[in-house]
Short mmCIF file of C-alpha atoms in Angstrom, two decimals:
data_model
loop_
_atom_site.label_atom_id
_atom_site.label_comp_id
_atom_site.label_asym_id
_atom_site.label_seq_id
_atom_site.Cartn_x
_atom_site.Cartn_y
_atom_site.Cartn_z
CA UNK D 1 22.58 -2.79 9.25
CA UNK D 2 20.92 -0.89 6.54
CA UNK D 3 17.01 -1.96 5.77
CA UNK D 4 16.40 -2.05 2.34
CA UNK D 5 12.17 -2.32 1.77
CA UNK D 6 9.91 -3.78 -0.74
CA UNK D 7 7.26 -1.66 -2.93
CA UNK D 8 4.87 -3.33 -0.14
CA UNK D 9 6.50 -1.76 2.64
CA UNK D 10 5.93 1.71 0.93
CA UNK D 11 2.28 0.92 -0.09
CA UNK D 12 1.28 -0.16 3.13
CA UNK D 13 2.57 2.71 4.69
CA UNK D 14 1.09 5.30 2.87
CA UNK D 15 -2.27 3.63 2.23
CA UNK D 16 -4.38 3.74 5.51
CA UNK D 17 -6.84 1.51 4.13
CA UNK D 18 -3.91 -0.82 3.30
CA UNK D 19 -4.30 -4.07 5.35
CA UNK D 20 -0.65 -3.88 6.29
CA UNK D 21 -0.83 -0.55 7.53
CA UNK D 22 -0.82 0.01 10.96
CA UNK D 23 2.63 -2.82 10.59
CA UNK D 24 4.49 -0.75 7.78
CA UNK D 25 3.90 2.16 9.97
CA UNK D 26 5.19 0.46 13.44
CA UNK D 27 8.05 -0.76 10.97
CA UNK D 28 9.35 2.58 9.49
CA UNK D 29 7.99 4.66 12.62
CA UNK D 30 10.81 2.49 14.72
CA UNK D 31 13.54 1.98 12.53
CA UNK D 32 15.99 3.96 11.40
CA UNK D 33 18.60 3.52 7.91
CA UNK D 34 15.72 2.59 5.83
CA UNK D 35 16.52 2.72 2.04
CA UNK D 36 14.51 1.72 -1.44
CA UNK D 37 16.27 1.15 -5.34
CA UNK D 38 15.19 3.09 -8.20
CA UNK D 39 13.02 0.28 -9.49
CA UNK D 40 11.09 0.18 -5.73
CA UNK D 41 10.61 3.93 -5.83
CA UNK D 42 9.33 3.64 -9.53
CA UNK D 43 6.96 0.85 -8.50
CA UNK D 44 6.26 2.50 -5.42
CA UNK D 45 4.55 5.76 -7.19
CA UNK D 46 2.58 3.86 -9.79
CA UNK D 47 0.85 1.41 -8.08
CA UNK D 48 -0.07 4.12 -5.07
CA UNK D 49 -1.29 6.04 -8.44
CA UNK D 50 -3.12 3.24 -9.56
CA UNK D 51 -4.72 1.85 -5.82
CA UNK D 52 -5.51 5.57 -5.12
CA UNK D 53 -7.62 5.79 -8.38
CA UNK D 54 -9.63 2.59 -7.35
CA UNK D 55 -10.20 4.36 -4.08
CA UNK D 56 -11.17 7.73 -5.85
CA UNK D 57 -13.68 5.42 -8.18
CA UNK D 58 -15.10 3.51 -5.20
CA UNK D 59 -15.72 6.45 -3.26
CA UNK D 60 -17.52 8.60 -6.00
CA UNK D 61 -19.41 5.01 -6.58
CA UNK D 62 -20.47 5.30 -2.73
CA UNK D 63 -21.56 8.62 -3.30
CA UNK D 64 -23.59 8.50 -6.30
CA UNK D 65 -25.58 5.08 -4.26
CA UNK D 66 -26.32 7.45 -1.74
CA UNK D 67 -27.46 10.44 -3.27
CA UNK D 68 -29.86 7.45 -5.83
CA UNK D 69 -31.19 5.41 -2.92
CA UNK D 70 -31.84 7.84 -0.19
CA UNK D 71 -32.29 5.74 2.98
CA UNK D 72 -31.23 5.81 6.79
CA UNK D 73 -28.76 3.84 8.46
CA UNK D 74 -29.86 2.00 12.26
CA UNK D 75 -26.30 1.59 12.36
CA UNK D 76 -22.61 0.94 10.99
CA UNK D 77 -23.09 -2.51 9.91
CA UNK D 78 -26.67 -1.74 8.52
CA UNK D 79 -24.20 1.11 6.50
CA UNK D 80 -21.76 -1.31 5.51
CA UNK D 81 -23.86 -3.72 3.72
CA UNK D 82 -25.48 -1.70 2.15
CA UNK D 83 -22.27 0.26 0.59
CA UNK D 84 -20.38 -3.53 -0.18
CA UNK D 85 -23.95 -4.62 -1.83
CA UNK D 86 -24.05 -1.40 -4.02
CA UNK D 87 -20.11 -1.04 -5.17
CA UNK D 88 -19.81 -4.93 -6.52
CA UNK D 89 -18.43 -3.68 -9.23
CA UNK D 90 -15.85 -1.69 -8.01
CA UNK D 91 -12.11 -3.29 -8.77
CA UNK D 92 -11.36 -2.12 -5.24
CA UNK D 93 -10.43 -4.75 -2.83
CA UNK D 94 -13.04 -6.01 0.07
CA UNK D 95 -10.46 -4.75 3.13
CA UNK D 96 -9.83 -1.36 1.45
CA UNK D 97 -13.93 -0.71 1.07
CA UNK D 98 -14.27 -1.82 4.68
CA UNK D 99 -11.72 0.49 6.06
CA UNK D 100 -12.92 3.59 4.58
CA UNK D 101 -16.79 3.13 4.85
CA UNK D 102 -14.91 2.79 8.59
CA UNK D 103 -13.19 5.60 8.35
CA UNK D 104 -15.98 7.54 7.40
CA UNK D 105 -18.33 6.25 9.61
CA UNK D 106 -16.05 6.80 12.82
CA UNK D 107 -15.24 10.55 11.55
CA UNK D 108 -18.80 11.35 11.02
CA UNK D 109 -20.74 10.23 13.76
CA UNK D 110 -23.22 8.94 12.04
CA UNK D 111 -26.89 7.68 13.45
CA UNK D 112 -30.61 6.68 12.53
CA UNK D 113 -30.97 10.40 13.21
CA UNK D 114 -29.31 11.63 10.62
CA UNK D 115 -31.05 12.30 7.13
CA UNK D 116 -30.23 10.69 3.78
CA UNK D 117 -29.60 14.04 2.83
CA UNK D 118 -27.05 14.91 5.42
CA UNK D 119 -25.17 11.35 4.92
CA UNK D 120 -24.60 12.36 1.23
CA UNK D 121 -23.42 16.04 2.38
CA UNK D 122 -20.80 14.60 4.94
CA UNK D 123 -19.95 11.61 2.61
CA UNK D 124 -19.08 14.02 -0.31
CA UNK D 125 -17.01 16.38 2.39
CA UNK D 126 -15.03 13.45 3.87
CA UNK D 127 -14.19 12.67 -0.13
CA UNK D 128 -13.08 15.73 -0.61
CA UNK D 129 -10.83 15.74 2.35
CA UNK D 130 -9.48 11.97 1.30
CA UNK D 131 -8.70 13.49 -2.02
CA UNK D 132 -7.02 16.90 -0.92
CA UNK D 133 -5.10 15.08 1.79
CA UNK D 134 -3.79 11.83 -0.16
CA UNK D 135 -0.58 12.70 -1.02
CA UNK D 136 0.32 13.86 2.40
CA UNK D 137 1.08 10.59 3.88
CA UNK D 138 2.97 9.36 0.58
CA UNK D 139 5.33 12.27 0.68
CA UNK D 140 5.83 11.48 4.39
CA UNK D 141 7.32 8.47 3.76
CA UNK D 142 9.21 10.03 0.42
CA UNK D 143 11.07 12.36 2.71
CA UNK D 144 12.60 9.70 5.28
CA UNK D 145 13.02 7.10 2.91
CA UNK D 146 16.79 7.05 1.66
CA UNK D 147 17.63 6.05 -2.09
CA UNK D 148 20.22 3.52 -2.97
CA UNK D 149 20.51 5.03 -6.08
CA UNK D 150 21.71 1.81 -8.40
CA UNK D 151 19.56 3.39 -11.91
CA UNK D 152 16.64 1.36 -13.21
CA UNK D 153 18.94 -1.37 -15.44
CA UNK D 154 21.10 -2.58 -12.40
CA UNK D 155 19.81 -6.01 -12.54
CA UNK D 156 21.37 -6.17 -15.90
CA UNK D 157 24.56 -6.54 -13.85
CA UNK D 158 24.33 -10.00 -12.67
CA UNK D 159 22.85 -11.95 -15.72
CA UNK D 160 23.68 -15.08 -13.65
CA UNK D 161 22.05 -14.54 -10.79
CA UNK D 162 19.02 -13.33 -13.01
CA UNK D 163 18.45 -16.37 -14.41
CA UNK D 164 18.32 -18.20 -11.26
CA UNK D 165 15.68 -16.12 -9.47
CA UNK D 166 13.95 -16.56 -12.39
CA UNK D 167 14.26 -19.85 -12.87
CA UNK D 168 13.07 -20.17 -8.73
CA UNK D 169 9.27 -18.15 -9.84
CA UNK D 170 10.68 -14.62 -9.08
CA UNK D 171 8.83 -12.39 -11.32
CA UNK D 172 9.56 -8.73 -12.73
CA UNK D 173 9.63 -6.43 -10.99
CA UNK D 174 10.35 -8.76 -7.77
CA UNK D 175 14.01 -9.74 -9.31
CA UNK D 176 15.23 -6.47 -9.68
CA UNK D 177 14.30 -5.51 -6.95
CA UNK D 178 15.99 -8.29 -5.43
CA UNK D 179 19.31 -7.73 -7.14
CA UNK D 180 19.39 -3.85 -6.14
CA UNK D 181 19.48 -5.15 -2.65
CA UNK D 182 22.18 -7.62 -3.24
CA UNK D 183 24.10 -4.71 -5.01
CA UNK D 184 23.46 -2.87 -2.31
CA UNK D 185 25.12 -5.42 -0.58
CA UNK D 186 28.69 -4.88 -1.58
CA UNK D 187 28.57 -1.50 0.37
CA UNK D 188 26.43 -1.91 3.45
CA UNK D 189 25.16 -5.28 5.63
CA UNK D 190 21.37 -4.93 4.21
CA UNK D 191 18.32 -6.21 5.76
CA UNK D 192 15.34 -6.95 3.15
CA UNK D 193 12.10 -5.87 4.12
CA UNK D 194 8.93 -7.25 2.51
CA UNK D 195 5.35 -8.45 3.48
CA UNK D 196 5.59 -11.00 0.61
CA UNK D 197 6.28 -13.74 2.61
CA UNK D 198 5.99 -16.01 -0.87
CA UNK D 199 9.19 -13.58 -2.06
CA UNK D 200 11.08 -14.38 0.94
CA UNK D 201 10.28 -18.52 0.19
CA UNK D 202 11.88 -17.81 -2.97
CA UNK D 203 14.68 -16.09 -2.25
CA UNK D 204 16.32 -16.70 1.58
CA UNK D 205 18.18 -19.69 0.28
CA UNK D 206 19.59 -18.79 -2.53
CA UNK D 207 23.30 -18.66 -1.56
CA UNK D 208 24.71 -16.11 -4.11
CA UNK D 209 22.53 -13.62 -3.24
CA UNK D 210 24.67 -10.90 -1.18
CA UNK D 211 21.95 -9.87 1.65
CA UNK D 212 22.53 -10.61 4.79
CA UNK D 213 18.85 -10.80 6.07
CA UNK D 214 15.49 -11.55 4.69
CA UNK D 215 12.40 -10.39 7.35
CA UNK D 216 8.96 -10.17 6.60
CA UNK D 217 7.15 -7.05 7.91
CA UNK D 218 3.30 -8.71 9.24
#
């Protein structure tokens, strides 16, 4: 059986401050025929464009705090506060903060020893290393991903079966998606992957629909 994934499949992967990370990678680390459409690629690239940019924002945020209030930390969750107290205004998600004041935290070794000063240095350094390295990880998953390559307009195809997702509360990009998989169908038994388990609701009983299996990756 082929899998067939969701844009949330990719995302989590590649993100590692994604809170479906550590499953998407289990998921794709352990299976094997794993494809995506056109339209899931396209989606794929702009919203990890998009998310990375909050990131980017958030973590220049963080440094700019740190380098304005110059304090010391007694520990991680003294750190943490402080950093989620400062960056309200940051569009970036609570989970995705969390991970990466983690992240940096854990990689730095940081202590009530260490100077404001120094916190900013390493802070700034493990930006620069998110930034130079954040791509790697996405074109990881570019290379063993396969493409069912169906073009962008495929949905077009089944103006039926459109209507019906739609009329069911399956939005665009979502029924697209959906009907590259079920073209995908005619060809291969497909599996489709998502963490959306409010997609699968949707979807799993609609009869005309040409997919053979509907899991949710969580």
């Amino acid at each position: 059986m082929k899998n067939f994934i969701d844009t949330n499949i990719a995302l989590g992967y590649s993100l590692n401050c994604d809170k479906m990370h550590e499953t998407c990678l289990e998921f794709i680390s352990n299976n094997e025929d794993i494809f995506w459409s056109n339209n899931v690629k396209q989606e794929f690239q702009k919203k990890y464009e998009q998310i990375f940019q909050l990131i980017h924002n958030f973590m220049l945020m963080t440094s700019s705090i740190v380098n304005t209030i110059q304090k010391s930390f007694i520990n991680y969750y003294s750190f943490e506060k402080f950093i989620l107290d400062n960056t309200k205004d940051s569009a970036l998600d609570i989970y995705k903060k969390t991970k990466i004041i983690e992240f940096f935290w854990e990689n730095n070794n940081i202590n009530y020893n260490i100077s404001p000063l120094e916190t900013l240095i390493r802070f700034n350094q493990f930006l620069a290393n998110y930034d130079y390295s954040h791509d790697s990880r996405k074109k990881e998953l570019e290379n063993l991903i396969e493409l069912y390559d169906c073009g962008l307009n495929n949905y077009l195809k089944y103006p039926k079966l459109l209507k019906k997702l739609i009329k069911s509360g399956v939005h665009n990009p979502d029924y697209k998606i959906v009907l590259d998989a079920h073209d995908f169908g005619f060809t291969s038994d497909v599996c489709f992957i998502t963490t959306d388990l409010n997609l699968i609701q949707l979807i799993k009983d609609c009869k005309l629909l040409n997919i053979m299996e509907f899991k949710t990756c969580t």
